[in-house]
Coordinates of C-alpha atoms and ligand atoms in Angstrom, one line a residue:
X1 CA 0.1 0.2 0.2
X2 CA 1.2 3.6 -0.9
X3 CA 2.4 5.5 2.2
X4 CA 0.1 8.2 3.6
X5 CA 2.1 11.8 2.7
X6 CA 3.1 13.2 6.2
X7 CA 0.2 15.4 6.5
X8 CA -2.7 14.5 4.3
X9 CA -5.0 17.2 3.6
X10 CA -7.9 17.9 6.3
X11 CA -10.1 20.1 4.5
X12 CA -10.9 19.2 0.6
X13 CA -13.1 21.0 -1.5
X14 CA -14.6 19.9 -4.6
X15 CA -15.8 22.4 -7.2
X16 CA -18.5 21.1 -9.3
X17 CA -21.4 18.6 -8.9
X18 CA -21.2 16.5 -11.4
X19 CA -20.3 12.8 -12.0
X20 CA -16.8 13.2 -11.7
X21 CA -17.0 15.8 -8.4
X22 CA -19.4 13.7 -6.8
X23 CA -17.2 10.4 -7.4
X24 CA -14.3 12.2 -6.2
X25 CA -16.2 13.0 -3.2
X26 CA -17.1 9.4 -2.8
X27 CA -13.7 8.0 -3.1
X28 CA -12.1 10.5 -0.6
X29 CA -14.9 9.7 2.1
X30 CA -14.2 5.9 1.6
X31 CA -10.6 5.9 1.5
X32 CA -9.4 2.9 3.6
X33 CA -6.9 4.7 5.5
X34 CA -7.6 8.3 5.7
X35 CA -11.3 8.9 5.1
X36 CA -12.1 12.5 4.3
X37 CA -15.4 14.0 3.7
X38 CA -15.0 16.7 1.7
X39 CA -17.0 19.9 1.0
X40 CA -18.6 20.2 -2.5
X41 CA -19.4 23.6 -4.1
X42 CA -21.9 23.6 -7.0
X43 CA -23.0 26.5 -8.8
X44 CA -26.8 25.4 -9.7
X45 CA -27.6 21.7 -8.4
X46 CA -25.8 18.2 -8.6
X47 CA -26.1 16.7 -11.9
X48 CA -27.6 19.7 -13.4
X49 CA -25.2 19.6 -16.4
X50 CA -24.4 16.6 -18.7
X51 CA -24.2 14.3 -15.8
X52 CA -27.8 14.5 -15.4
X53 CA -28.5 14.4 -18.9
X54 CA -26.0 11.9 -20.3
X55 CA -27.1 8.3 -21.7
X56 CA -25.5 6.3 -18.9
X57 CA -24.3 3.8 -21.5
X58 CA -21.0 2.0 -20.0
X59 CA -18.7 -0.2 -22.0
X60 CA -15.9 -2.5 -20.8
X61 CA -13.8 -2.3 -23.7
X62 CA -14.9 0.4 -26.3
X63 CA -11.8 2.5 -25.0
X64 CA -9.6 -0.2 -25.8
X65 CA -7.8 1.4 -28.8
X66 CA -6.2 4.2 -26.8
X67 CA -4.1 2.1 -23.8
X68 CA -4.4 4.9 -20.8
X69 CA -8.1 5.4 -21.5
X70 CA -8.6 1.5 -21.6
X71 CA -7.2 1.2 -18.2
X72 CA -9.5 4.1 -17.1
X73 CA -12.5 2.4 -18.9
X74 CA -12.1 -1.1 -17.5
X75 CA -11.3 -0.1 -14.0
X76 CA -14.3 2.1 -14.4
X77 CA -16.5 -0.5 -15.6
X78 CA -15.5 -2.9 -12.5
X79 CA -16.2 -0.1 -10.0
X80 CA -19.4 0.4 -11.5
X81 CA -20.7 -3.1 -10.8
X82 CA -19.0 -3.0 -7.4
X83 CA -20.5 0.5 -6.7
X84 CA -24.0 -0.9 -7.9
X85 CA -23.8 -3.9 -5.6
X86 CA -23.3 -1.7 -2.5
X87 CA -25.2 1.2 -3.4
X88 CA -27.8 0.6 -6.2
X89 CA -30.0 -1.3 -3.7
X90 CA -31.0 1.4 -1.5
X91 CA -30.6 4.3 -4.0
X92 CA -32.0 2.5 -7.3
X93 CA -30.1 4.5 -9.7
X94 CA -30.8 1.8 -12.6
X95 CA -27.4 -0.1 -13.0
X96 CA -28.2 -2.9 -15.3
X97 CA -26.3 -4.9 -17.7
X98 CA -27.6 -4.4 -21.7
X99 CA -27.2 -6.1 -24.9
X100 CA -26.1 -3.1 -27.4
X101 CA -26.7 -3.6 -31.4
X102 CA -25.7 -1.1 -34.3
X103 CA -28.4 -0.6 -36.7
X104 CA -28.7 1.6 -40.0
X105 CA -32.1 3.2 -40.1
X106 CA -33.6 3.8 -43.8
X107 CA -33.5 7.4 -45.1
X108 CA -36.8 6.9 -46.8
X109 CA -40.0 5.9 -45.0
X110 CA -39.9 2.6 -43.5
X111 CA -41.6 -0.2 -45.8
X112 CA -44.0 -2.1 -43.6
X113 CA -44.0 -6.1 -43.9
X114 CA -40.0 -6.5 -43.3
X115 CA -39.5 -9.8 -41.9
X116 CA -38.1 -9.3 -38.2
X117 CA -34.1 -9.9 -37.6
X118 CA -33.5 -12.4 -34.9
X119 CA -31.3 -9.9 -33.2
X120 CA -33.8 -7.1 -33.2
X121 CA -36.0 -6.9 -30.0
X122 CA -39.6 -6.9 -30.6
X123 CA -40.1 -3.3 -29.7
X124 CA -38.1 -2.0 -32.6
X125 CA -39.8 -2.2 -36.0
X126 CA -38.6 -4.6 -38.2
X127 CA -38.6 -1.9 -41.2
X128 CA -36.2 0.5 -39.1
X129 CA -33.0 -1.4 -39.8
X130 CA -32.1 -1.0 -43.5
X131 CA -29.6 -3.9 -43.3
X132 CA -29.1 -6.6 -40.8
X133 CA -28.0 -5.1 -37.3
X134 CA -25.0 -6.2 -35.6
X135 CA -24.1 -7.1 -32.1
X136 CA -21.7 -4.4 -30.6
X137 CA -21.8 -5.4 -26.9
X138 CA -23.5 -8.1 -24.6
X139 CA -24.5 -7.8 -20.9
X140 CA -21.0 -8.9 -20.2
X141 CA -19.4 -6.0 -21.8
X142 CA -22.1 -3.3 -21.9
X143 CA -24.4 -1.8 -19.3
X144 CA -26.4 1.3 -18.1
X145 CA -26.8 3.5 -15.1
X146 CA -29.3 6.4 -15.1
X147 CA -26.7 9.2 -15.0
X148 CA -28.5 11.9 -12.8
X149 CA -29.6 9.4 -10.1
X150 CA -26.2 7.7 -10.0
X151 CA -24.4 11.1 -9.4
X152 CA -26.7 12.1 -6.6
X153 CA -26.4 8.5 -5.0
X154 CA -22.6 8.7 -4.8
X155 CA -22.8 12.2 -3.6
X156 CA -25.0 11.5 -1.0
X157 CA -23.3 8.3 -0.1
X158 CA -20.1 10.5 0.3
X159 CA -21.7 12.2 3.3
X160 CA -20.1 15.5 1.7
X161 CA -21.5 19.0 2.5
X162 CA -22.9 20.5 -0.3
X163 CA -22.7 24.4 -0.9
X164 CA -24.5 26.2 -3.7
X165 CA -22.3 28.8 -5.3
X166 CA -20.2 29.9 -7.8
X167 CA -16.7 29.3 -7.5
X168 CA -14.9 32.2 -9.0
X169 CA -11.1 31.8 -8.4
X170 CA -8.7 29.4 -6.7
X171 CA -6.6 31.3 -3.9
X172 CA -2.7 30.1 -4.0
X173 CA -0.6 31.2 -1.0
X174 CA 2.9 33.0 -1.9
X175 CA 4.6 29.7 -1.6
X176 CA 2.4 28.4 -4.5
X177 CA 0.4 25.8 -2.0
X178 CA -3.5 26.3 -2.4
X179 CA -5.2 28.1 0.2
X180 CA -8.8 27.8 -0.9
X181 CA -11.3 29.0 -3.3
X182 CA -13.3 32.3 -3.7
X183 CA -17.2 32.0 -4.2
X184 CA -19.3 35.0 -5.5
X185 CA -20.9 36.9 -3.2
X186 CA -19.1 35.3 -0.2
X187 CA -16.8 37.4 2.1
X188 CA -13.4 35.6 2.6
X189 CA -12.0 32.5 1.1
X190 CA -13.2 28.8 1.7
X191 CA -10.2 27.4 3.3
X192 CA -8.6 24.3 1.8
X193 CA -5.7 22.3 1.9
X194 CA -6.6 20.6 -1.2
X195 CA -9.0 22.0 -3.9
X196 CA -10.6 19.7 -7.0
X197 CA -11.9 21.2 -10.1
X198 CA -14.5 19.4 -11.5
X199 CA -16.1 21.8 -13.5
X200 CA -17.1 20.1 -16.7
X201 CA -17.0 22.1 -19.8
X202 CA -16.8 25.5 -17.6
X203 CA -13.1 24.1 -16.2
X204 CA -11.3 26.8 -18.5
X205 CA -13.0 29.6 -17.0
X206 CA -10.8 29.5 -13.9
X207 CA -7.7 31.6 -14.6
X208 CA -5.5 28.6 -12.9
X209 CA -7.0 26.0 -15.5
X210 CA -6.9 28.8 -18.4
X211 CA -3.0 29.4 -18.0
X212 CA -2.6 25.5 -18.3
X213 CA -4.8 23.9 -20.9
X214 CA -7.8 24.7 -23.1
X215 CA -11.3 22.9 -22.1
X216 CA -13.9 23.4 -24.7
X217 CA -17.7 22.4 -25.0
X218 CA -19.7 20.2 -27.7
X219 CA -23.4 20.7 -27.4
X220 CA -25.6 17.4 -27.7
X221 CA -29.2 16.9 -27.4
X222 CA -31.6 14.5 -26.1
X223 CA -35.1 13.7 -25.5
X224 CA -36.9 11.3 -23.2
X225 CA -40.2 9.3 -23.8
X226 CA -42.2 7.1 -21.5
X227 CA -43.8 4.7 -24.1
X228 CA -47.6 3.3 -24.2
X229 CA -46.3 0.1 -22.7
X230 CA -43.0 0.1 -20.8
X231 CA -42.9 -3.2 -20.3
X232 CA -42.3 -4.1 -23.8
X233 CA -39.2 -2.3 -23.8
X234 CA -36.2 -4.8 -23.5
X235 CA -32.8 -3.7 -22.1
X236 CA -31.1 -3.2 -25.5
X237 CA -29.0 0.0 -26.1
X238 CA -29.1 0.9 -30.0
X239 CA -26.4 2.7 -31.8
X240 CA -27.9 4.1 -35.1
X241 CA -27.2 5.7 -38.1
X242 CA -29.3 7.6 -40.2
X243 CA -28.8 10.1 -43.1
X244 CA -31.9 12.2 -42.9
X245 CA -31.7 12.6 -46.9
X246 CA -29.4 11.8 -49.8
X247 CA -26.1 13.5 -49.5
X248 CA -27.0 15.1 -46.1
X249 CA -24.5 14.2 -43.2
X250 CA -24.9 11.2 -41.5
X251 CA -26.1 11.2 -38.0
X252 CA -25.3 8.7 -35.2
X253 CA -27.9 9.0 -32.7
X254 CA -28.5 6.7 -29.8
X255 CA -31.4 5.0 -27.9
X256 CA -31.3 3.8 -24.5
X257 CA -34.3 2.3 -22.6
X258 CA -34.1 2.6 -18.8
X259 CA -35.3 0.4 -16.1
X260 CA -37.5 3.4 -15.1
X261 CA -39.9 2.5 -18.1
X262 CA -38.4 5.6 -19.9
X263 CA -36.5 5.7 -23.1
X264 CA -33.6 8.1 -23.8
X265 CA -32.7 9.4 -26.9
X266 CA -29.6 11.4 -28.0
X267 CA -27.8 12.8 -30.7
X268 CA -27.6 16.3 -32.6
X269 CA -24.1 17.6 -31.5
X270 CA -21.9 20.7 -32.6
X271 CA -18.9 22.4 -31.2
X272 CA -19.9 25.1 -29.0
X273 CA -19.1 26.8 -25.6
X274 CA -21.6 26.3 -22.7
X275 CA -23.2 29.4 -21.6
X276 CA -22.2 30.9 -18.1
X277 CA -25.2 29.5 -16.5
X278 CA -25.9 25.9 -17.0
X279 CA -29.7 26.5 -16.1
X280 CA -30.2 28.6 -18.9
X281 CA -29.3 25.9 -21.4
X282 CA -31.9 24.6 -23.8
X283 CA -32.3 22.2 -26.9
X284 CA -32.7 23.8 -30.2
X285 CA -36.0 22.8 -31.9
X286 CA -34.9 21.6 -34.9
X287 CA -32.2 19.3 -33.2
X288 CA -35.2 17.9 -30.9
X289 CA -37.8 17.4 -33.6
X290 CA -35.0 15.3 -35.3
X291 CA -34.6 13.0 -32.4
X292 CA -38.2 12.6 -32.1
X293 CA -38.4 11.6 -36.0
X294 CA -35.6 9.2 -35.7
X295 CA -37.2 7.6 -32.7
X296 CA -40.5 7.1 -34.3
X297 CA -38.7 5.5 -37.1
X298 CA -37.0 2.9 -34.5
X299 CA -40.1 2.0 -32.6
X300 CA -43.9 2.6 -32.9
X301 CA -43.6 2.6 -29.0
X302 CA -41.9 6.0 -29.4
X303 CA -44.2 7.9 -31.4
X304 CA -46.1 10.6 -29.5
X305 CA -48.9 10.2 -32.1
X306 CA -49.0 6.6 -30.8
X307 CA -49.2 7.4 -27.1
X308 CA -45.7 7.8 -26.1
X309 CA -45.4 10.7 -23.6
X310 CA -42.6 13.3 -23.8
X311 CA -40.7 13.5 -20.3
X312 CA -37.8 15.8 -21.5
X313 CA -36.5 17.5 -24.6
X314 CA -32.9 19.1 -23.5
X315 CA -29.6 19.7 -24.2
X316 CA -26.0 19.6 -22.5
X317 CA -22.3 20.0 -23.0
X318 CA -19.6 17.4 -23.0
X319 CA -16.2 18.7 -21.5
X320 CA -13.4 18.1 -24.1
X321 CA -9.6 18.3 -24.0
X322 CA -7.5 19.2 -27.1
X323 CA -6.0 16.1 -27.1
X324 CA -9.1 13.9 -26.4
X325 CA -7.9 12.7 -23.3
X326 CA -9.3 13.1 -20.1
X327 CA -7.4 15.8 -17.4
X328 CA -6.8 14.3 -14.4
X329 CA -4.1 15.4 -11.9
X330 CA -2.3 17.9 -10.0
X331 CA -2.1 21.4 -11.6
X332 CA 1.6 22.4 -12.3
X333 CA 2.7 25.1 -10.2
X334 CA 0.1 25.0 -7.6
X335 CA 0.5 22.2 -5.2
X336 CA -2.6 20.9 -3.7
X337 CA -5.1 22.4 -6.5
X338 CA -6.2 19.3 -8.6
X339 CA -8.2 18.8 -12.2
X340 CA -10.7 16.1 -13.3
X341 CA -12.1 17.0 -16.5
X342 CA -12.2 16.3 -20.3
X343 CA -14.0 13.1 -20.1
X344 CA -16.1 13.9 -23.4
X345 CA -18.5 11.4 -24.2
X346 CA -17.3 8.6 -21.6
X347 CA -17.6 10.8 -18.2
X348 CA -20.3 8.6 -16.6
X349 CA -18.5 5.5 -17.7
X350 CA -15.2 6.7 -16.5
X351 CA -15.7 9.0 -13.2
X352 CA -15.5 6.1 -10.7
X353 CA -12.1 5.1 -11.6
X354 CA -11.2 9.0 -12.2
X355 CA -12.4 9.7 -8.5
X356 CA -10.8 6.4 -7.1
X357 CA -7.4 7.2 -8.7
X358 CA -7.8 11.0 -7.5
X359 CA -8.7 10.3 -4.0
X360 CA -5.6 8.1 -4.0
X361 CA -3.1 11.0 -5.3
X362 CA -4.5 13.5 -2.6
X363 CA -4.6 11.2 0.3
X364 CA -2.2 8.7 -0.5
X365 CA 0.4 10.8 -2.7
X366 CA -0.1 8.5 -5.7
X367 CA -2.8 6.9 -7.6
X368 CA -3.1 3.0 -7.5
X369 CA -6.2 2.4 -9.2
X370 CA -5.2 3.5 -12.9
X371 CA -1.8 5.4 -13.8
X372 CA -2.6 9.1 -14.0
X373 CA 0.2 9.8 -15.9
X374 CA -1.0 10.1 -19.4
X375 CA -4.1 12.2 -18.1
X376 CA -1.7 14.6 -16.2
X377 CA -2.2 18.5 -17.2
X378 CA 1.4 19.0 -17.2
X379 CA 1.6 17.6 -20.4
X380 CA 0.0 20.5 -21.9
X381 CA 3.1 22.7 -20.6
X382 CA 5.4 19.7 -21.8
X383 CA 4.2 20.1 -25.4
X384 CA 4.2 24.1 -25.0
X385 CA 7.8 24.0 -24.1
X386 CA 9.0 21.8 -27.0
X387 CA 7.5 24.0 -29.7
Ligands
LIG1 C1 -25.9 13.8 -24.8 C2 -25.0 13.1 -24.2 C3 -25.0 11.9 -23.7 C4 -24.0 11.5 -23.1 N1 -23.9 9.8 -23.1 C5 -22.8 9.1 -21.8 C6 -23.0 7.9 -21.8 O1 -23.9 7.4 -22.3 N2 -22.1 7.6 -21.1 C7 -21.0 8.2 -20.8 O2 -20.1 7.7 -20.2 N3 -20.9 9.5 -20.9 C8 -21.8 10.2 -21.6 N4 -21.9 11.5 -21.8 C9 -20.6 12.4 -21.4 C10 -20.9 12.7 -19.9 O3 -22.2 13.1 -19.5 C11 -20.2 13.8 -19.5 O4 -18.5 13.3 -19.7 C12 -20.1 14.0 -18.1 O5 -21.3 14.2 -17.6 C13 -19.2 14.9 -17.7 O6 -19.3 15.3 -16.0 P1 -18.4 16.4 -15.4 O7 -18.8 16.3 -13.6 O8 -17.0 16.6 -15.7 O9 -19.4 17.5 -15.9 P2 -20.6 18.5 -15.4 O10 -21.7 17.1 -15.7 O11 -20.9 19.1 -16.5 O12 -20.5 18.9 -14.1 C14 -19.8 20.1 -13.9 C15 -20.5 20.9 -12.7 O13 -19.6 22.1 -12.5 C16 -20.9 23.2 -12.2 N5 -20.1 24.5 -12.4 C17 -19.8 24.8 -13.4 N6 -19.1 26.0 -13.0 C18 -19.2 26.1 -11.8 C19 -18.5 27.1 -10.7 N7 -18.1 28.2 -11.2 N8 -18.8 27.0 -9.3 C20 -19.3 25.9 -8.9 N9 -20.0 24.9 -9.8 C21 -19.9 25.2 -11.3 C22 -21.7 22.7 -13.3 O14 -23.3 23.5 -12.7 C23 -22.3 21.3 -13.2 O15 -23.0 20.7 -12.5 C24 -22.9 12.2 -22.5 C25 -22.9 13.5 -22.8 C26 -24.1 14.1 -23.5 C27 -24.0 15.5 -23.8

């Protein structure tokens, strides 16, 4: 076991109540040798951003083409299973293994009378698949959670004190150690020996981050439907490809039935920075309309004309780094200030191992759940100095 640093931090402040901040809080508070219950400062409400509006799809081996990411994803997939065994019973955040299929949806109106393919579940219209569907994952390799419920469950289990407030600045002492954070409208500094910045696509708004790396956003849309007969919808995640018209851009929406009886459909993304206030984010009508159209093509159960109810029409922002890898580790030049962001489309999957490794780095001085070297924010400065 790694040695505990001579003075492990007593006061840890986490900034951002998304899945990454919440998992970090959980693993700090459950650390075997030095359990530390942090304070978490969230501008809006826990899981108000992408962590509450994501699909919640989990895959064991879909990040395998990048070795560092593969280790993070595989460790996280195993942690999700372990967390579900200890937390999901009481908190009911809908962890379950799923079948996963790839389906090419025809551009033109579906032709009734197509014979059903044996891989297609009964609730998917046989004519929704222009070619034989492909199996992308099995219940051994793919699973799901309800991301918003998962985030709130791990945060609640951490026992963290949650403060609603907007972090404006990281306060640094003369000896380059973190002193705490300044919160808008509050006098003084919220003192801390360690600060974790888990602000998703908003991370780059703080000077301490902007000086080292760029974090951008991708806006993506989603709808949540309650089908007429939810009991007929089986646990099959669907990855679609759909060309709305000849020559038009291919779309790649995703469909996730949830154990709550709802069906989540997402897609329609574009590069765009998040607005300052997460509470003001809304979906664009054209994108929402396209998701309804695609959902209706896939299954009559998902057509509002046939009794499906609309539960949500929404948008949120993926947090992205410039090299596509998450940014996890201590900020160069500010001892005790850590960052965890840039998880792009895999933040729900990768949050547990991120939180576990960061908690080890903060409390033990070294991460052992996964090697964080490839994710260090220092990589951006090294690249800059080589130019
Ligand atoms: C449509 C869509 C579908 C997705 N599907 C999946 C999926 O199926 N599987 C998967 O693994 N991933 C998925 N993702 C990706 C995943 O949602 C994200 O990677 C993840 O939620 C990012 O979590 P986070 O905690 O880093 O950021 P966020 O969830 O954005 O949380 C950041 C938090 O910081 C708060 N904040 C911002 N500024 C401040 C401030 N100054 N002070 C205090 N608080 C502040 C915000 O209010 C917010 O709550 C999806 C994303 C989208 C958009």
